[in-house]
CSV table of C-alpha atoms in Angstrom, one decimal:
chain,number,residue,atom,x,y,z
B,2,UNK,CA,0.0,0.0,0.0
B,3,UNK,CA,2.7,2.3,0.8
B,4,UNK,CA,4.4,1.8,-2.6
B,5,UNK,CA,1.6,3.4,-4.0
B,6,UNK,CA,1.9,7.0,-2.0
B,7,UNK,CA,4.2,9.3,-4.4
B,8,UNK,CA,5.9,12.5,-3.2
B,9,UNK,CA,6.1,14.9,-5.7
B,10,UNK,CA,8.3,17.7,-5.3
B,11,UNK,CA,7.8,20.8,-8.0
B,12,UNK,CA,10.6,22.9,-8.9
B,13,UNK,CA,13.0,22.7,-5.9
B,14,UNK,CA,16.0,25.4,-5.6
B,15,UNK,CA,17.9,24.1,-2.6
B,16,UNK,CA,19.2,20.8,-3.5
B,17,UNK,CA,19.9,19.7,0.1
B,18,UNK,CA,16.1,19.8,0.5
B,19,UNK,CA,15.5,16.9,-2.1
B,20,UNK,CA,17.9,14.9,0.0
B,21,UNK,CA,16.2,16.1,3.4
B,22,UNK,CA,12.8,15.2,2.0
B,23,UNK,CA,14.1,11.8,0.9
B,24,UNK,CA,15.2,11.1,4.3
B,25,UNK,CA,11.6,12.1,5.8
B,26,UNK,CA,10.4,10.1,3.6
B,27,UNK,CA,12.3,6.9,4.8
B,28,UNK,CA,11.4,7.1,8.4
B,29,UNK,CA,7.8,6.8,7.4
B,30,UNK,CA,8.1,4.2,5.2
B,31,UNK,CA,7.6,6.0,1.6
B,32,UNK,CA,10.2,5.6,-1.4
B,33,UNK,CA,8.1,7.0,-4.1
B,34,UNK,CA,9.9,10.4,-5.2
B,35,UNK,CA,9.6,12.1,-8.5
B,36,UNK,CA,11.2,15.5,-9.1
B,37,UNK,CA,9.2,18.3,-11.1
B,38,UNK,CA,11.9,20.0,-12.8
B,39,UNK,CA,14.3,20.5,-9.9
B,40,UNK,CA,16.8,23.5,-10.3
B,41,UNK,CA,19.8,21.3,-8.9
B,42,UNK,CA,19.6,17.7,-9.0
B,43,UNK,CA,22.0,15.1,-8.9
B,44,UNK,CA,23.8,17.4,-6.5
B,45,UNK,CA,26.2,16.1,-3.7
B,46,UNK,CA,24.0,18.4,-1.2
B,47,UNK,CA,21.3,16.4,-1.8
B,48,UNK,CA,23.3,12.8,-1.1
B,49,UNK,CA,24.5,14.2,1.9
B,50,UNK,CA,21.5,15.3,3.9
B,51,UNK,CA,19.7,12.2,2.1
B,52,UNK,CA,22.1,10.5,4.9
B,53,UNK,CA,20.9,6.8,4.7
B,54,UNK,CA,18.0,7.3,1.9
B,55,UNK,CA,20.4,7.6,-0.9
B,56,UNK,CA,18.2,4.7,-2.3
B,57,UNK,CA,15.2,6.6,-2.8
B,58,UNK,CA,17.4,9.4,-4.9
B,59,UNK,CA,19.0,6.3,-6.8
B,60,UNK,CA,15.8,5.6,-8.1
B,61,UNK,CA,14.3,9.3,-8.1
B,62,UNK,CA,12.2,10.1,-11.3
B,63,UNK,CA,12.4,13.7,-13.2
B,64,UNK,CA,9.9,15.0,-15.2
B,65,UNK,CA,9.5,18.5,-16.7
B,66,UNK,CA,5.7,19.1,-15.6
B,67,UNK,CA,3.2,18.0,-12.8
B,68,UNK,CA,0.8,16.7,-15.6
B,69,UNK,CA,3.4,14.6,-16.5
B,70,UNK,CA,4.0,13.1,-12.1
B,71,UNK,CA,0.7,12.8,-11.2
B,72,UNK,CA,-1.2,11.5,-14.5
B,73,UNK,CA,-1.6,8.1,-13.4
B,74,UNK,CA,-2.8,9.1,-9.6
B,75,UNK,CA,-6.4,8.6,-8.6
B,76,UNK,CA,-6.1,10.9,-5.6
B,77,UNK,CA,-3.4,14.4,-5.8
B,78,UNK,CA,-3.2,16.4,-2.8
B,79,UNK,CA,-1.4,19.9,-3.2
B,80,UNK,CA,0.2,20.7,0.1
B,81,UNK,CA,-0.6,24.8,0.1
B,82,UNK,CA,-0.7,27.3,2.8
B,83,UNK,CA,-3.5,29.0,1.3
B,84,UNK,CA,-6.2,28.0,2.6
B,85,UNK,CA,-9.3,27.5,0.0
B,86,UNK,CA,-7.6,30.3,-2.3
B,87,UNK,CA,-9.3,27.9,-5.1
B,88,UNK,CA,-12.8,26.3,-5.1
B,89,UNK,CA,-11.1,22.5,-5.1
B,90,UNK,CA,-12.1,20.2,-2.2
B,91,UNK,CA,-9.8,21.3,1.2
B,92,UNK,CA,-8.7,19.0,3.9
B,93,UNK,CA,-9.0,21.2,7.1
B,94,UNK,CA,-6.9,17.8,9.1
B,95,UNK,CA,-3.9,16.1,7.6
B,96,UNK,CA,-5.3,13.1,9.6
B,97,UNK,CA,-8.4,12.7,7.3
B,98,UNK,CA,-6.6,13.5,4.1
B,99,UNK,CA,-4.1,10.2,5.1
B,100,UNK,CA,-7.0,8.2,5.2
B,101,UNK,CA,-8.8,8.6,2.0
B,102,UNK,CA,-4.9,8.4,0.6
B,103,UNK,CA,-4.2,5.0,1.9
B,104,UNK,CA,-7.7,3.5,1.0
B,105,UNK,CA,-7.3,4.7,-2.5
B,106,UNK,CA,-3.7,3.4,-2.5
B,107,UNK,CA,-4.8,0.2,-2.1
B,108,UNK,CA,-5.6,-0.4,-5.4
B,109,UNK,CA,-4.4,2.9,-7.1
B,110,UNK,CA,-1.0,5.4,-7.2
B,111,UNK,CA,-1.5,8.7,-5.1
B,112,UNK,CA,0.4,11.3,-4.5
B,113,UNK,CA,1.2,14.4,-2.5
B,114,UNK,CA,2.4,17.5,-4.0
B,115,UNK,CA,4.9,19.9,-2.1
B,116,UNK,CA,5.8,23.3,-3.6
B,117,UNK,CA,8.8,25.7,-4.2
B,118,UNK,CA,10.7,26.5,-1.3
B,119,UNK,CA,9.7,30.4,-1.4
B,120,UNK,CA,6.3,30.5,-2.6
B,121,UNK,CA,4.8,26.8,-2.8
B,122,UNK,CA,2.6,25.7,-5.6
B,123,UNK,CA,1.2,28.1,-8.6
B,124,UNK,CA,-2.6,28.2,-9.0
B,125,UNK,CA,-2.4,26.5,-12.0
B,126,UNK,CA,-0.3,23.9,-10.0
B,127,UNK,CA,-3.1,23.3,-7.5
B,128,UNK,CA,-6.0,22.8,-10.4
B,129,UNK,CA,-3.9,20.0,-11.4
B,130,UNK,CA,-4.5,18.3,-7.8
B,131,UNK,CA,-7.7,16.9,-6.9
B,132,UNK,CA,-7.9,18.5,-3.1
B,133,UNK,CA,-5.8,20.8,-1.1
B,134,UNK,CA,-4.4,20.2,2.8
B,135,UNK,CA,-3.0,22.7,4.8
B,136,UNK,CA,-0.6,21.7,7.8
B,137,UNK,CA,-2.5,23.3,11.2
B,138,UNK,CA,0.4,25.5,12.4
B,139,UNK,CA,0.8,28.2,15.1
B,140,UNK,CA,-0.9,31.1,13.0
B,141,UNK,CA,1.4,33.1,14.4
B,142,UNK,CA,4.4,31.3,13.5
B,143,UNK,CA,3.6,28.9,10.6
B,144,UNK,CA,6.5,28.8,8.7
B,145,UNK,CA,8.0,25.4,7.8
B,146,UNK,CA,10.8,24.0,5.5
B,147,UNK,CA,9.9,21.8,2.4
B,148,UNK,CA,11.3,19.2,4.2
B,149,UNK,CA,9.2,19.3,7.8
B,150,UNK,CA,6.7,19.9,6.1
B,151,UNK,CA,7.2,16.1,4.0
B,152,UNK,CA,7.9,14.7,7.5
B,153,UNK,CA,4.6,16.1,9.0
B,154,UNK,CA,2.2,14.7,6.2
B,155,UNK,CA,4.7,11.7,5.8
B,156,UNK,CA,4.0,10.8,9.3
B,157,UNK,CA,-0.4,11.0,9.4
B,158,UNK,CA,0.1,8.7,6.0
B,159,UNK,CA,2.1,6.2,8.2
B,160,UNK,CA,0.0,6.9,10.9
B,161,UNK,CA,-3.0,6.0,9.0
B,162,UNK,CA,-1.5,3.1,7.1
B,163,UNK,CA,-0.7,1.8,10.5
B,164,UNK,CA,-4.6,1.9,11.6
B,165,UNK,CA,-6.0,0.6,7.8
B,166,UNK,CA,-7.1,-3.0,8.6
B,167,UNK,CA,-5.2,-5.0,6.0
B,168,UNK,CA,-6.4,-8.4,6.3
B,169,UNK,CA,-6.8,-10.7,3.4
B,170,UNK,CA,-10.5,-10.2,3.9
B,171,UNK,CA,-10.5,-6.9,2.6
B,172,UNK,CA,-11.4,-7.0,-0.9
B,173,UNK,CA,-10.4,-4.7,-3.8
B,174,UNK,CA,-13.2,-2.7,-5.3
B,175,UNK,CA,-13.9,-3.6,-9.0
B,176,UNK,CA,-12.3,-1.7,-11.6
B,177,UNK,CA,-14.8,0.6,-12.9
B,178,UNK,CA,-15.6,1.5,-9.2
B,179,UNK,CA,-12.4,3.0,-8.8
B,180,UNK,CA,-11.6,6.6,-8.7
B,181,UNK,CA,-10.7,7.6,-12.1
B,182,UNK,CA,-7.1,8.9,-12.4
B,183,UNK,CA,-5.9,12.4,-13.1
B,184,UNK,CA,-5.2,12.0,-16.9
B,185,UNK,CA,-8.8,10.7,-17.1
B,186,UNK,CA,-10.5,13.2,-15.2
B,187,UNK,CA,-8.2,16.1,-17.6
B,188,UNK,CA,-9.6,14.3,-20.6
B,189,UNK,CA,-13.2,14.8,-18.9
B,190,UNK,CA,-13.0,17.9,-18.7
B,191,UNK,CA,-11.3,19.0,-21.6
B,192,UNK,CA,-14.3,17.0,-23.3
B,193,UNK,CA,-17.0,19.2,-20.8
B,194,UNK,CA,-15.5,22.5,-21.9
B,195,UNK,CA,-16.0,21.2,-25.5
B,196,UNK,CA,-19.4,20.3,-25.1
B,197,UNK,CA,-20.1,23.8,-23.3
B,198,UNK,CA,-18.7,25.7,-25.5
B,199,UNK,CA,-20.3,23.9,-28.4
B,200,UNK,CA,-23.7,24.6,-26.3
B,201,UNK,CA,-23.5,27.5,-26.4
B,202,UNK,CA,-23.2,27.4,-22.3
B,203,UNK,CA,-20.0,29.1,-22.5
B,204,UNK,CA,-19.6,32.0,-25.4
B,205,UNK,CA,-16.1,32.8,-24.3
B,206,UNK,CA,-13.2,31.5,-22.1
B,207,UNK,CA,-14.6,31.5,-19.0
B,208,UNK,CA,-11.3,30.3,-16.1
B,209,UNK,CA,-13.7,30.7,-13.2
B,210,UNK,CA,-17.0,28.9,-14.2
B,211,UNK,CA,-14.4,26.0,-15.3
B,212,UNK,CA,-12.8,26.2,-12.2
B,213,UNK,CA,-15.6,26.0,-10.5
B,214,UNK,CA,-17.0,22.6,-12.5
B,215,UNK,CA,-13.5,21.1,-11.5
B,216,UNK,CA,-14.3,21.3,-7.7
B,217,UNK,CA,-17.8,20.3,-8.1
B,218,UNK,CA,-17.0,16.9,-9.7
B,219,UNK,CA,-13.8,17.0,-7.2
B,220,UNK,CA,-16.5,16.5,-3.9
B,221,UNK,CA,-18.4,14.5,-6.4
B,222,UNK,CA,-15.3,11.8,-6.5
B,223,UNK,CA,-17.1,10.0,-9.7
B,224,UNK,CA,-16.0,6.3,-10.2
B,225,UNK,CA,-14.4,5.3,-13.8
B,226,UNK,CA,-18.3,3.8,-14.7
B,227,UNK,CA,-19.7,7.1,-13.7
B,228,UNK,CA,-17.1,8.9,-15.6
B,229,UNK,CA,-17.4,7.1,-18.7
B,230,UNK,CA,-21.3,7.5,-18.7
B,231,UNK,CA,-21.0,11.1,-18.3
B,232,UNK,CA,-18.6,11.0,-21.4
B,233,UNK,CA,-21.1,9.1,-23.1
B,234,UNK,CA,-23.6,11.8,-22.4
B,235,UNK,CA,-21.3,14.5,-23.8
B,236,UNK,CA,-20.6,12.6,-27.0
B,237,UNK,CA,-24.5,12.0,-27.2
B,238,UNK,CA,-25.0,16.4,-26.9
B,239,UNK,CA,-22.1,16.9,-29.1
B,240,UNK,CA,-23.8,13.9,-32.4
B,241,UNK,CA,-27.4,15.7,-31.3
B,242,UNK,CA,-25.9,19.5,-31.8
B,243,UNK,CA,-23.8,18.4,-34.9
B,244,UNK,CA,-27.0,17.2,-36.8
B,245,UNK,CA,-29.2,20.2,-35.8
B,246,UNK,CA,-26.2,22.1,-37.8
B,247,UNK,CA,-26.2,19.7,-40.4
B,248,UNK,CA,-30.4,19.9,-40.8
């Protein structure tokens, strides 16, 4: 279950943090990394503070874009300070976010998303996740480091992977009740905001009311059957409008 819990880490300067974050991760039992366009990496910085999780850097994936980390992930969390600064779904407890994480990575890869070191993830960063969590610090005080901040929401994943009954009992949901993954659910929607603009629902580029659709069917947490028949109802508006242009 574990092996399917990814840390992604977008566009990090300091290269000693990659290693410090790799190290977090050990302790709790994750080896999953993949590296969003890091500005430093391999760096000797980074194998030092790694200390004894020079394996997970060994085997460290780099990719140029967060599309491209998360695509196959039924469940992306974007760790943001912000709170709610977009309309997607928002973990107010790290706790609860864990636990939906490791029941969907029973079956499915997941990930957690962490940020530059100065100013965390873009907007356009976060629409890419499916929810949001925010780490409950002193509001007076609530700065952390990339890396404490991996070891914080590191630790409620172990912690809830500890608590997950895992007997043989348990048993997988079908396919098609699973949560779709991110590269499906972009295809989705890329097909809704053809069908709305097609409508006539949408007359010009319209961010927000997009936006807004993303978070709805976000809470909604549509399985892969429930996706596909809305894309069947989408193809069905798009044949219907086509031949009322045609007659």
């Amino acid at each position: 279950m574990l092996t399917n819990i990814r840390v992604v880490l977008v566009q990090t300067f300091h290269p000693g943090n990659i290693g410090s974050a790799a190290r977090a991760m050990k302790t709790m039992g994750l080896s999953d990394l993949v590296l969003v366009s890091p500005k430093d990496f391999p760096h000797s910085e980074a194998t030092r503070l790694a200390a004894g999780a020079t394996d997970l850097l060994d085997n460290v994936r780099v990719v140029d874009t967060l599309e491209q980390a998360i695509q196959d992930c039924v469940r992306v969390v974007g760790a943001s300070a912000r709170l709610r600064s977009l309309p997607l779904p928002h973990y107010d407890e790290p706790d609860d976010m864990a636990a939906d994480l490791v029941e969907d990575a029973q079956t499915d890869p997941v990930a957690l998303v962490f940020g530059r070191e100065r100013y965390g993830l873009t907007n356009e960063e976060i629409q890419c996740c499916s929810h949001q969590v925010s780490i409950p610090t002193n509001p007076d005080y609530g700065i952390l480091n990339l890396a404490q901040a991996v070891q914080v929401l590191a630790y409620e994943v172990r912690r809830a992977w500890r608590r997950h009954p895992q007997g043989d009992a348990r048993v997988p949901r079908p396919t098609d009740e699973r949560m779709p993954s991110r590269a499906q659910m972009t295809h989705f929607h890329e097909h809704l905001s053809r069908a709305m603009h097609q409508s006539g629902f949408l007359t010009q580029p319209h961010a927000r009311t997009e936006a807004h659709l993303q978070a709805l069917f976000a809470r909604a947490e549509p399985s892969r059957k429930e996706l596909s028949l809305l894309r069947g109802l989408l193809a069905s508006l798009e044949t219907h409008l086509e031949d009322g242009r045609q007659g």
